[in-house]
GROMACS .gro file of C-alpha atoms in nm:
model
  125
    1GLN     CA    1  -0.056  -0.931  -1.718
    2VAL     CA    2   0.096  -0.757  -1.447
    3GLN     CA    3   0.298  -0.873  -1.145
    4LEU     CA    4   0.324  -0.694  -0.801
    5VAL     CA    5   0.546  -0.822  -0.513
    6GLU     CA    6   0.616  -0.673  -0.175
    7SER     CA    7   0.897  -0.633   0.061
    8GLY     CA    8   1.000  -0.505   0.361
    9GLY     CA    9   0.789  -0.656   0.672
   10GLY     CA   10   0.822  -0.723   0.996
   11LEU     CA   11   0.909  -0.717   1.408
   12VAL     CA   12   0.878  -0.392   1.514
   13GLN     CA   13   0.890  -0.326   1.855
   14ALA     CA   14   0.625   0.000   1.904
   15GLY     CA   15   0.746   0.356   1.792
   16GLY     CA   16   0.917   0.213   1.559
   17SER     CA   17   0.981   0.201   1.199
   18LEU     CA   18   0.914   0.026   0.887
   19ARG     CA   19   0.919   0.073   0.535
   20LEU     CA   20   0.774  -0.185   0.237
   21SER     CA   21   0.830  -0.142  -0.137
   22CYS     CA   22   0.615  -0.335  -0.406
   23ALA     CA   23   0.794  -0.391  -0.710
   24ALA     CA   24   0.558  -0.441  -1.065
   25SER     CA   25   0.662  -0.621  -1.316
   26GLY     CA   26   0.527  -0.734  -1.619
   27ARG     CA   27   0.271  -0.494  -1.843
   28THR     CA   28   0.354  -0.209  -1.641
   29SER     CA   29   0.246   0.002  -1.866
   30SER     CA   30  -0.188  -0.112  -1.765
   31THR     CA   31  -0.141   0.030  -1.449
   32TYR     CA   32  -0.224   0.295  -1.286
   33ALA     CA   33  -0.417   0.447  -0.905
   34MET     CA   34  -0.196   0.237  -0.672
   35ALA     CA   35  -0.226   0.131  -0.288
   36TRP     CA   36  -0.184  -0.040   0.015
   37PHE     CA   37  -0.480  -0.158   0.231
   38ARG     CA   38  -0.425  -0.401   0.528
   39GLN     CA   39  -0.579  -0.672   0.661
   40ALA     CA   40  -0.534  -0.762   1.051
   41PRO     CA   41  -0.669  -1.134   1.164
   42GLY     CA   42  -1.024  -1.139   1.271
   43LYS     CA   43  -1.050  -0.871   1.073
   44GLY     CA   44  -1.136  -0.779   0.724
   45ARG     CA   45  -0.908  -0.540   0.433
   46GLU     CA   46  -0.925  -0.204   0.446
   47ILE     CA   47  -0.700   0.083   0.311
   48ALA     CA   48  -0.412   0.201   0.414
   49ALA     CA   49  -0.309   0.435   0.232
   50ALA     CA   50  -0.340   0.511  -0.175
   51ILE     CA   51  -0.136   0.720  -0.505
   52SER     CA   52  -0.225   0.894  -0.785
   53TRP     CA   53  -0.111   0.754  -1.124
   54SER     CA   54   0.108   1.053  -1.189
   55GLY     CA   55   0.209   1.060  -0.716
   56ALA     CA   56   0.022   1.370  -0.693
   57ASP     CA   57  -0.308   1.310  -0.455
   58THR     CA   58  -0.263   1.114  -0.201
   59TYR     CA   59  -0.508   0.905   0.011
   60TYR     CA   60  -0.456   0.806   0.421
   61ALA     CA   61  -0.680   0.594   0.622
   62ASP     CA   62  -0.680   0.839   0.932
   63SER     CA   63  -0.581   0.594   1.148
   64VAL     CA   64  -0.283   0.605   0.964
   65LYS     CA   65  -0.295   0.991   0.858
   66GLY     CA   66   0.055   1.147   0.950
   67ARG     CA   67   0.249   0.870   1.010
   68PHE     CA   68   0.298   0.674   0.659
   69THR     CA   69   0.352   0.821   0.360
   70ILE     CA   70   0.359   0.636   0.042
   71SER     CA   71   0.518   0.727  -0.246
   72ARG     CA   72   0.609   0.595  -0.623
   73ASP     CA   73   0.881   0.661  -0.884
   74ASN     CA   74   0.696   0.547  -1.173
   75ALA     CA   75   1.036   0.484  -1.384
   76LYS     CA   76   1.160   0.173  -1.082
   77ASN     CA   77   0.802   0.067  -1.187
   78THR     CA   78   0.765   0.067  -0.736
   79MET     CA   79   0.619   0.216  -0.450
   80TRP     CA   80   0.638   0.254  -0.117
   81LEU     CA   81   0.527   0.315   0.190
   82GLN     CA   82   0.699   0.469   0.457
   83MET     CA   83   0.526   0.357   0.844
   84ASN     CA   84   0.628   0.521   1.163
   85SER     CA   85   0.564   0.581   1.495
   86LEU     CA   86   0.406   0.212   1.439
   87LYS     CA   87   0.192   0.113   1.691
   88PRO     CA   88   0.052  -0.282   1.821
   89GLU     CA   89  -0.233  -0.173   1.637
   90ASP     CA   90  -0.115  -0.167   1.277
   91THR     CA   91   0.007  -0.508   1.285
   92ALA     CA   92  -0.105  -0.681   0.977
   93ILE     CA   93  -0.020  -0.888   0.655
   94TYR     CA   94   0.035  -0.532   0.401
   95TYR     CA   95  -0.146  -0.585   0.061
   96CYS     CA   96   0.040  -0.381  -0.249
   97ALA     CA   97  -0.277  -0.288  -0.462
   98ALA     CA   98  -0.244  -0.249  -0.860
   99SER     CA   99  -0.597  -0.049  -1.090
  100SER     CA  100  -0.585  -0.003  -1.443
  101ARG     CA  101  -0.935   0.108  -1.397
  102THR     CA  102  -0.873   0.490  -1.201
  103THR     CA  103  -0.616   0.764  -1.226
  104TYR     CA  104  -0.691   0.865  -0.850
  105ALA     CA  105  -0.624   0.777  -0.554
  106ARG     CA  106  -0.973   0.569  -0.456
  107SER     CA  107  -0.986   0.349  -0.085
  108THR     CA  108  -1.180   0.106  -0.193
  109ILE     CA  109  -1.110  -0.306  -0.262
  110PRO     CA  110  -1.338  -0.249  -0.594
  111ASN     CA  111  -1.105   0.022  -0.748
  112TYR     CA  112  -0.798  -0.259  -0.780
  113ASP     CA  113  -0.762  -0.531  -0.985
  114VAL     CA  114  -0.420  -0.683  -0.953
  115TRP     CA  115  -0.306  -0.788  -0.573
  116GLY     CA  116   0.032  -0.931  -0.426
  117GLN     CA  117   0.081  -1.166  -0.131
  118GLY     CA  118   0.093  -1.003   0.132
  119THR     CA  119   0.386  -0.908   0.372
  120GLN     CA  120   0.349  -0.934   0.740
  121VAL     CA  121   0.347  -0.654   0.979
  122THR     CA  122   0.457  -0.720   1.382
  123VAL     CA  123   0.422  -0.448   1.570
  124SER     CA  124   0.493  -0.540   1.915
  125SER     CA  125   0.442  -0.363   2.303
   0.00000   0.00000   0.00000
């Protein structure tokens, strides 16, 4: 089993930055691609960014492209999401996800089978 724990969320003003971390533990050799999803109040869960196992390939939702950067360090079993120029519409619970099914930076939920508990990000205007 793999466990994912997110950290780094909080309250920030519009235009500010936050860095989310996702630490993996357990049988991490069975996880490949990873991603950050988010869920705003009253809305469905959506992809923010994804990264391949090697880190060479990434995917970003149009809404975060140019503002967010996803990265990972497999030796440290950690993934990050650097979020800059934050907007009120970025307010959501951010979830770390890992896949045992693919090494590619996939953008859809069915590709991911391990999830963290989520961390709240609130951007005030």
